Amino acid sequence: IQKKVGPFVARLTPHKKKLRKTQWEDSKVNLDFPFNPEGFHFGKVSDKEILVDNIEIAGKKWRVIINASPVEEYASMIVPMPEYTANQYLDAQDVEALVAFLKMSKSSVFFNTLWAGASVNSKHFQLYYSQPYGIRFIEENEDLNWTNIGGVEIADLVGYPGNIFALRSEDKDKLAIATWAAIKYMQNNNIPYN
């Protein structure tokens, strides 16, 4: 079932199972919620769910797996290899790896923290191969006021639903550093984000 909501398409994807309650649902916000190695995590996926294995990026190995609840064709996920499985909390090395992965792929990468849409406390990133509305908004909006700070441009997405800013740079290392600075601020202040 789909319905257009402003510039977005809302999609109901009913499942045979009831949606599961998350471990952290009734807890005080803690983005660094402890990882439970005994519970479900993406290090436990079966071989038939693995699309690409052993991608080495930024000192870690990653894999691309199917998305069991895709919202579009080819939607998948990139997750750390089992030996790197951890909670849904980023570190600088993750950001460096994802920026490098974007240069190798034609996908967009999305991340949700706990309390901001993540349904599993196991490090994972959504991969989409379409052009999401937010990306189109940035590319089509010539009125954005971009400020260059040391080779990284930042803009407040005025007119976009929500409190959103965008970063861009031709230099992947500078982009990773700037992205990590924003993420670190939100994590240090326990602010859920996407």
Coordinates of C-alpha atoms in Angstrom, one line a residue:
I1 CA 0.0 0.0 0.0
Q2 CA 1.5 3.3 -1.0
K3 CA 0.4 6.9 -0.5
K4 CA 2.0 10.2 -1.5
V5 CA 2.8 12.4 1.5
G6 CA 4.2 15.7 0.2
P7 CA 7.3 14.9 -1.8
F8 CA 7.6 11.5 -0.2
V9 CA 5.9 8.1 -0.8
A10 CA 4.8 6.3 2.4
R11 CA 4.7 2.6 1.9
L12 CA 3.1 0.1 4.2
T13 CA 4.8 -3.3 4.1
P14 CA 2.7 -5.7 6.1
H15 CA 4.5 -8.8 7.3
K16 CA 3.1 -12.1 8.6
K17 CA 4.9 -11.5 11.9
K18 CA 4.1 -8.6 14.3
L19 CA 6.8 -6.0 14.5
R20 CA 9.1 -6.9 17.3
K21 CA 9.7 -4.6 20.2
T22 CA 13.2 -3.3 20.4
Q23 CA 15.4 -3.9 23.5
W24 CA 15.9 -0.1 23.8
E25 CA 12.4 1.1 23.2
D26 CA 11.5 1.8 26.9
S27 CA 15.0 2.9 27.9
K28 CA 16.4 6.5 28.2
V29 CA 18.1 7.5 24.9
N30 CA 21.6 6.1 24.8
L31 CA 23.0 6.0 21.3
D32 CA 25.8 3.7 22.5
F33 CA 23.3 1.1 23.7
P34 CA 25.2 -2.1 24.5
F35 CA 25.5 -4.8 21.8
N36 CA 24.0 -8.2 22.6
P37 CA 26.0 -10.9 20.8
E38 CA 23.5 -13.5 21.9
G39 CA 20.6 -11.7 20.1
F40 CA 20.1 -11.3 16.4
H41 CA 22.8 -9.4 14.6
F42 CA 24.0 -9.1 11.0
G43 CA 27.1 -11.2 11.7
K44 CA 24.7 -14.2 11.8
V45 CA 23.2 -13.9 8.3
S46 CA 23.2 -17.0 6.2
D47 CA 25.5 -17.4 3.2
K48 CA 22.5 -17.2 0.8
E49 CA 21.9 -13.6 2.1
I50 CA 25.4 -12.4 1.2
L51 CA 25.7 -10.6 -2.1
V52 CA 29.4 -9.5 -1.9
D53 CA 31.9 -10.6 0.7
N54 CA 35.3 -9.4 2.0
I55 CA 35.3 -5.8 0.8
E56 CA 38.3 -4.3 2.5
I57 CA 37.9 -0.6 3.2
A58 CA 39.6 1.6 5.8
G59 CA 41.2 -1.3 7.7
K60 CA 38.0 -3.3 8.1
K61 CA 36.3 -6.0 6.0
W62 CA 32.7 -5.5 5.0
R63 CA 30.0 -7.4 3.2
V64 CA 26.9 -6.4 1.2
I65 CA 23.8 -8.4 2.2
I66 CA 20.2 -8.5 1.1
N67 CA 17.7 -6.3 2.8
A68 CA 14.9 -8.6 4.0
S69 CA 12.4 -5.7 3.9
P70 CA 13.5 -3.7 0.9
V71 CA 11.6 -0.5 0.0
E72 CA 12.8 -0.4 -3.5
E73 CA 14.5 -2.6 -6.1
Y74 CA 18.1 -3.5 -5.4
A75 CA 18.0 -2.1 -1.8
S76 CA 20.6 -3.9 0.2
M77 CA 22.8 -3.3 3.2
I78 CA 26.5 -3.0 3.9
V79 CA 27.6 -4.5 7.2
P80 CA 30.9 -5.3 8.9
M81 CA 32.2 -8.8 8.5
P82 CA 31.3 -11.0 11.6
E83 CA 34.6 -10.4 13.4
Y84 CA 33.8 -6.6 13.3
T85 CA 30.1 -6.9 14.3
A86 CA 29.2 -4.2 16.9
N87 CA 26.3 -2.1 18.0
Q88 CA 24.6 0.5 15.8
Y89 CA 27.0 3.3 16.8
L90 CA 29.6 4.9 14.5
D91 CA 33.3 5.5 14.8
A92 CA 35.6 7.6 12.6
Q93 CA 36.8 4.5 10.8
D94 CA 33.2 3.6 9.7
V95 CA 32.7 7.1 8.2
E96 CA 36.1 6.8 6.4
A97 CA 35.0 3.4 5.0
L98 CA 31.6 4.6 3.9
V99 CA 33.0 7.7 2.1
A100 CA 35.5 5.4 0.3
F101 CA 32.7 2.9 -0.5
L102 CA 30.7 5.7 -2.2
K103 CA 33.5 6.2 -4.6
M104 CA 33.4 2.5 -5.5
S105 CA 29.6 2.2 -5.9
K106 CA 26.7 4.0 -7.5
S107 CA 24.7 3.7 -4.4
S108 CA 23.6 6.2 -1.7
V109 CA 24.4 5.1 1.9
F110 CA 22.0 5.8 4.7
F111 CA 22.4 5.3 8.5
N112 CA 19.9 5.4 11.3
T113 CA 20.8 5.5 14.9
L114 CA 18.8 3.9 17.6
W115 CA 15.8 6.1 18.4
A116 CA 16.0 7.5 14.8
G117 CA 14.7 4.5 12.8
A118 CA 17.2 1.6 13.4
S119 CA 15.3 -1.5 14.1
V120 CA 18.4 -3.7 14.9
N121 CA 21.3 -2.8 17.3
S122 CA 23.9 -4.3 14.9
K123 CA 26.0 -2.0 12.7
H124 CA 24.4 -1.7 9.3
F125 CA 23.9 0.9 6.5
Q126 CA 21.2 1.0 4.0
L127 CA 22.2 1.0 0.3
Y128 CA 19.9 2.5 -2.3
Y129 CA 20.5 2.7 -6.0
S130 CA 17.8 5.1 -6.9
Q131 CA 18.2 8.8 -6.4
P132 CA 16.4 9.5 -3.1
Y133 CA 14.3 12.7 -2.8
G134 CA 16.9 14.4 -0.5
I135 CA 19.7 13.9 -3.1
R136 CA 17.4 15.2 -5.8
F137 CA 16.5 18.2 -3.6
I138 CA 20.1 19.1 -3.2
E139 CA 21.0 18.7 -6.9
E140 CA 17.9 20.6 -8.2
N141 CA 17.9 23.4 -5.6
E142 CA 20.1 26.2 -7.0
D143 CA 19.1 28.5 -4.1
L144 CA 21.1 26.6 -1.5
N145 CA 23.6 28.8 0.2
W146 CA 26.8 26.7 0.3
T147 CA 29.6 27.8 2.6
N148 CA 33.2 26.5 1.9
I149 CA 35.1 25.7 5.1
G150 CA 38.6 24.3 4.3
G151 CA 37.5 22.5 1.1
V152 CA 34.2 21.1 2.5
E153 CA 31.0 22.8 1.5
I154 CA 28.0 22.9 3.9
A155 CA 24.5 24.0 3.3
D156 CA 21.3 24.2 5.4
L157 CA 18.5 22.6 3.3
V158 CA 16.0 25.4 3.7
G159 CA 12.7 24.3 2.4
Y160 CA 13.3 20.6 2.9
P161 CA 11.1 18.8 5.5
G162 CA 13.1 18.5 8.7
N163 CA 16.3 19.9 10.1
I164 CA 18.8 18.8 7.5
F165 CA 22.2 20.0 6.4
A166 CA 24.4 18.7 3.6
L167 CA 28.1 18.3 3.2
R168 CA 30.0 17.9 0.0
S169 CA 33.6 17.9 -1.1
E170 CA 35.8 16.5 -3.9
D171 CA 38.3 15.5 -1.3
K172 CA 37.1 12.2 0.3
D173 CA 39.4 12.6 3.3
K174 CA 38.2 16.1 4.1
L175 CA 34.6 14.9 3.6
A176 CA 35.1 12.0 6.0
I177 CA 36.7 14.3 8.6
A178 CA 33.8 16.9 8.4
T179 CA 31.2 14.2 8.4
W180 CA 32.8 12.5 11.5
A181 CA 32.9 15.9 13.3
A182 CA 29.1 16.3 12.8
I183 CA 28.4 12.7 13.8
K184 CA 30.7 12.9 16.8
Y185 CA 28.9 16.1 18.0
M186 CA 25.5 14.4 17.8
Q187 CA 26.8 11.2 19.4
N188 CA 28.5 13.0 22.2
N189 CA 25.3 14.9 22.9
N190 CA 23.1 11.8 22.5
I191 CA 21.1 13.3 19.6
P192 CA 19.5 10.6 17.5
Y193 CA 20.1 11.1 13.7
N194 CA 19.9 9.7 10.2

